[in-house]
Amino acid sequence: MARPTSDRNPCPVSQLMNMLSGPWTMYIIWTLSTSGPMRFGVLRRQVEGISTKMLTERLRLLEQEGIVHRHYEPTVPPQVTYSLTERAGELVTILDQLNGLAQRWYGDLPCGASPQSETLEEATVLL
């Protein structure tokens, strides 16, 4: 099991960057911030392309770091809902700023496209 990021490096900036730069981490945080609390299966479908194993690992790390709250409801079948904590609010503020930047830089691109692919498509049409 992964140790909390804070145990690996004493530098606060390195700790934060290591935690946030993990695969899918920012996407998971962004999805929970824009869609609100959700169950595991719904979250997995929202974060397109993530495996069940990877989502489980990322959620556990984010829970250890105090970013995600896991609410277990002992029903039949059991229900587990994931949501962001108050601590995550600071990250959401930064993600909102990144979203504004993304809209200014890439707002005219369809989701999943890159500026290079659009340029190649335009060049192909011209030929």
PDB file of C-alpha atoms in Angstrom:
ATOM      1  CA  MET A   1       0.000   0.000   0.000  1.00  0.00           C
ATOM      2  CA  ALA A   2       1.294   3.456  -0.850  1.00  0.00           C
ATOM      3  CA  ARG A   3       2.518   5.554   2.023  1.00  0.00           C
ATOM      4  CA  PRO A   4       1.018   9.010   2.387  1.00  0.00           C
ATOM      5  CA  THR A   5       2.894  11.522   0.281  1.00  0.00           C
ATOM      6  CA  SER A   6       3.963  13.449   3.380  1.00  0.00           C
ATOM      7  CA  ASP A   7       6.087  10.490   4.576  1.00  0.00           C
ATOM      8  CA  ARG A   8       8.281  10.466   1.473  1.00  0.00           C
ATOM      9  CA  ASN A   9       9.613  13.993   1.136  1.00  0.00           C
ATOM     10  CA  PRO A  10       9.991  16.730   3.751  1.00  0.00           C
ATOM     11  CA  CYS A  11       9.587  19.612   1.260  1.00  0.00           C
ATOM     12  CA  PRO A  12       5.954  20.846   1.270  1.00  0.00           C
ATOM     13  CA  VAL A  13       5.969  21.792  -2.425  1.00  0.00           C
ATOM     14  CA  SER A  14       7.380  18.393  -3.379  1.00  0.00           C
ATOM     15  CA  GLN A  15       4.782  16.672  -1.212  1.00  0.00           C
ATOM     16  CA  LEU A  16       1.938  18.523  -2.905  1.00  0.00           C
ATOM     17  CA  MET A  17       3.324  18.086  -6.412  1.00  0.00           C
ATOM     18  CA  ASN A  18       3.919  14.354  -5.865  1.00  0.00           C
ATOM     19  CA  MET A  19       0.376  13.882  -4.658  1.00  0.00           C
ATOM     20  CA  LEU A  20      -1.250  15.923  -7.428  1.00  0.00           C
ATOM     21  CA  SER A  21       0.902  14.632 -10.280  1.00  0.00           C
ATOM     22  CA  GLY A  22      -0.132  11.006  -9.831  1.00  0.00           C
ATOM     23  CA  PRO A  23      -2.028   9.470 -12.735  1.00  0.00           C
ATOM     24  CA  TRP A  24      -5.684  10.527 -12.918  1.00  0.00           C
ATOM     25  CA  THR A  25      -5.518  12.461  -9.637  1.00  0.00           C
ATOM     26  CA  MET A  26      -6.427  15.891 -10.981  1.00  0.00           C
ATOM     27  CA  TYR A  27      -9.112  14.428 -13.241  1.00  0.00           C
ATOM     28  CA  ILE A  28     -10.746  12.675 -10.268  1.00  0.00           C
ATOM     29  CA  ILE A  29     -10.665  15.846  -8.168  1.00  0.00           C
ATOM     30  CA  TRP A  30     -12.067  17.907 -11.052  1.00  0.00           C
ATOM     31  CA  THR A  31     -14.856  15.392 -11.679  1.00  0.00           C
ATOM     32  CA  LEU A  32     -15.906  15.350  -8.029  1.00  0.00           C
ATOM     33  CA  SER A  33     -15.749  19.152  -7.864  1.00  0.00           C
ATOM     34  CA  THR A  34     -17.970  19.648 -10.911  1.00  0.00           C
ATOM     35  CA  SER A  35     -20.380  16.738 -10.440  1.00  0.00           C
ATOM     36  CA  GLY A  36     -20.561  16.491  -6.656  1.00  0.00           C
ATOM     37  CA  PRO A  37     -20.590  13.342  -4.526  1.00  0.00           C
ATOM     38  CA  MET A  38     -20.924  10.093  -6.426  1.00  0.00           C
ATOM     39  CA  ARG A  39     -20.697   6.374  -6.084  1.00  0.00           C
ATOM     40  CA  PHE A  40     -17.684   4.427  -7.320  1.00  0.00           C
ATOM     41  CA  GLY A  41     -19.262   3.069 -10.519  1.00  0.00           C
ATOM     42  CA  VAL A  42     -20.575   6.467 -11.571  1.00  0.00           C
ATOM     43  CA  LEU A  43     -17.190   8.054 -10.901  1.00  0.00           C
ATOM     44  CA  ARG A  44     -15.440   5.333 -12.919  1.00  0.00           C
ATOM     45  CA  ARG A  45     -17.735   6.040 -15.888  1.00  0.00           C
ATOM     46  CA  GLN A  46     -17.201   9.797 -15.559  1.00  0.00           C
ATOM     47  CA  VAL A  47     -13.400   9.434 -15.571  1.00  0.00           C
ATOM     48  CA  GLU A  48     -13.232   7.825 -18.994  1.00  0.00           C
ATOM     49  CA  GLY A  49     -10.427   5.330 -19.503  1.00  0.00           C
ATOM     50  CA  ILE A  50      -9.490   4.754 -15.856  1.00  0.00           C
ATOM     51  CA  SER A  51      -9.319   1.160 -14.656  1.00  0.00           C
ATOM     52  CA  THR A  52     -11.111  -0.018 -11.530  1.00  0.00           C
ATOM     53  CA  LYS A  53      -7.761  -0.773  -9.890  1.00  0.00           C
ATOM     54  CA  MET A  54      -6.317   2.664 -10.657  1.00  0.00           C
ATOM     55  CA  LEU A  55      -9.439   4.471  -9.459  1.00  0.00           C
ATOM     56  CA  THR A  56      -9.357   2.476  -6.221  1.00  0.00           C
ATOM     57  CA  GLU A  57      -5.673   3.341  -5.674  1.00  0.00           C
ATOM     58  CA  ARG A  58      -6.161   7.027  -6.420  1.00  0.00           C
ATOM     59  CA  LEU A  59      -9.226   7.313  -4.183  1.00  0.00           C
ATOM     60  CA  ARG A  60      -7.374   5.633  -1.307  1.00  0.00           C
ATOM     61  CA  LEU A  61      -4.458   8.041  -1.666  1.00  0.00           C
ATOM     62  CA  LEU A  62      -6.769  11.049  -1.866  1.00  0.00           C
ATOM     63  CA  GLU A  63      -8.604   9.808   1.210  1.00  0.00           C
ATOM     64  CA  GLN A  64      -5.282   9.416   3.098  1.00  0.00           C
ATOM     65  CA  GLU A  65      -4.333  12.951   2.076  1.00  0.00           C
ATOM     66  CA  GLY A  66      -7.639  14.353   3.347  1.00  0.00           C
ATOM     67  CA  ILE A  67      -8.852  15.396  -0.110  1.00  0.00           C
ATOM     68  CA  VAL A  68     -11.637  12.843  -0.584  1.00  0.00           C
ATOM     69  CA  HIS A  69     -14.186  11.622   1.939  1.00  0.00           C
ATOM     70  CA  ARG A  70     -15.462   8.038   1.651  1.00  0.00           C
ATOM     71  CA  HIS A  71     -18.964   7.589   3.064  1.00  0.00           C
ATOM     72  CA  TYR A  72     -19.944   3.955   3.664  1.00  0.00           C
ATOM     73  CA  GLU A  73     -23.627   3.111   4.039  1.00  0.00           C
ATOM     74  CA  PRO A  74     -24.147  -0.439   5.419  1.00  0.00           C
ATOM     75  CA  THR A  75     -27.133  -1.303   3.244  1.00  0.00           C
ATOM     76  CA  VAL A  76     -27.697  -4.394   1.111  1.00  0.00           C
ATOM     77  CA  PRO A  77     -25.790  -4.035  -1.133  1.00  0.00           C
ATOM     78  CA  PRO A  78     -23.441  -1.627   0.652  1.00  0.00           C
ATOM     79  CA  GLN A  79     -23.256   1.888  -0.791  1.00  0.00           C
ATOM     80  CA  VAL A  80     -20.054   3.897  -0.863  1.00  0.00           C
ATOM     81  CA  THR A  81     -20.144   7.537  -1.910  1.00  0.00           C
ATOM     82  CA  TYR A  82     -17.089   9.707  -2.559  1.00  0.00           C
ATOM     83  CA  SER A  83     -17.007  13.460  -2.101  1.00  0.00           C
ATOM     84  CA  LEU A  84     -14.454  16.209  -1.669  1.00  0.00           C
ATOM     85  CA  THR A  85     -13.506  17.424   1.788  1.00  0.00           C
ATOM     86  CA  GLU A  86     -13.268  21.029   2.942  1.00  0.00           C
ATOM     87  CA  ARG A  87      -9.513  20.744   2.501  1.00  0.00           C
ATOM     88  CA  ALA A  88     -10.078  20.050  -1.192  1.00  0.00           C
ATOM     89  CA  GLY A  89     -11.781  23.435  -1.508  1.00  0.00           C
ATOM     90  CA  GLU A  90      -8.404  25.118  -1.861  1.00  0.00           C
ATOM     91  CA  LEU A  91      -7.556  22.812  -4.762  1.00  0.00           C
ATOM     92  CA  VAL A  92     -10.928  23.451  -6.392  1.00  0.00           C
ATOM     93  CA  THR A  93     -10.188  27.192  -6.379  1.00  0.00           C
ATOM     94  CA  ILE A  94      -6.975  26.512  -8.292  1.00  0.00           C
ATOM     95  CA  LEU A  95      -8.719  24.074 -10.644  1.00  0.00           C
ATOM     96  CA  ASP A  96     -11.322  26.742 -11.423  1.00  0.00           C
ATOM     97  CA  GLN A  97      -8.483  29.066 -12.427  1.00  0.00           C
ATOM     98  CA  LEU A  98      -6.960  26.318 -14.594  1.00  0.00           C
ATOM     99  CA  ASN A  99     -10.365  25.768 -16.180  1.00  0.00           C
ATOM    100  CA  GLY A 100     -10.523  29.456 -17.097  1.00  0.00           C
ATOM    101  CA  LEU A 101      -7.062  29.226 -18.634  1.00  0.00           C
ATOM    102  CA  ALA A 102      -8.017  26.054 -20.533  1.00  0.00           C
ATOM    103  CA  GLN A 103     -11.116  27.764 -21.919  1.00  0.00           C
ATOM    104  CA  ARG A 104      -9.046  30.751 -23.089  1.00  0.00           C
ATOM    105  CA  TRP A 105      -6.339  28.588 -24.658  1.00  0.00           C
ATOM    106  CA  TYR A 106      -8.327  25.642 -25.961  1.00  0.00           C
ATOM    107  CA  GLY A 107     -11.985  26.622 -25.613  1.00  0.00           C
ATOM    108  CA  ASP A 108     -12.695  26.274 -29.321  1.00  0.00           C
ATOM    109  CA  LEU A 109     -11.392  22.686 -29.428  1.00  0.00           C
ATOM    110  CA  PRO A 110     -13.728  19.738 -28.937  1.00  0.00           C
ATOM    111  CA  CYS A 111     -12.935  17.605 -25.866  1.00  0.00           C
ATOM    112  CA  GLY A 112     -10.170  15.110 -26.583  1.00  0.00           C
ATOM    113  CA  ALA A 113      -8.661  17.134 -29.432  1.00  0.00           C
ATOM    114  CA  SER A 114      -5.242  18.726 -29.361  1.00  0.00           C
ATOM    115  CA  PRO A 115      -4.059  21.887 -31.112  1.00  0.00           C
ATOM    116  CA  GLN A 116      -1.667  19.775 -33.193  1.00  0.00           C
ATOM    117  CA  SER A 117      -4.401  17.421 -34.436  1.00  0.00           C
ATOM    118  CA  GLU A 118      -6.583  20.371 -35.445  1.00  0.00           C
ATOM    119  CA  THR A 119      -3.670  21.925 -37.359  1.00  0.00           C
ATOM    120  CA  LEU A 120      -3.043  18.611 -39.151  1.00  0.00           C
ATOM    121  CA  GLU A 121      -6.721  18.362 -40.092  1.00  0.00           C
ATOM    122  CA  GLU A 122      -6.663  21.910 -41.481  1.00  0.00           C
ATOM    123  CA  ALA A 123      -3.508  21.119 -43.479  1.00  0.00           C
ATOM    124  CA  THR A 124      -5.097  17.962 -44.898  1.00  0.00           C
ATOM    125  CA  VAL A 125      -8.146  19.915 -46.044  1.00  0.00           C
ATOM    126  CA  LEU A 126      -5.911  22.443 -47.792  1.00  0.00           C
ATOM    127  CA  LEU A 127      -4.136  19.694 -49.734  1.00  0.00           C
TER     128      LEU A 127
END
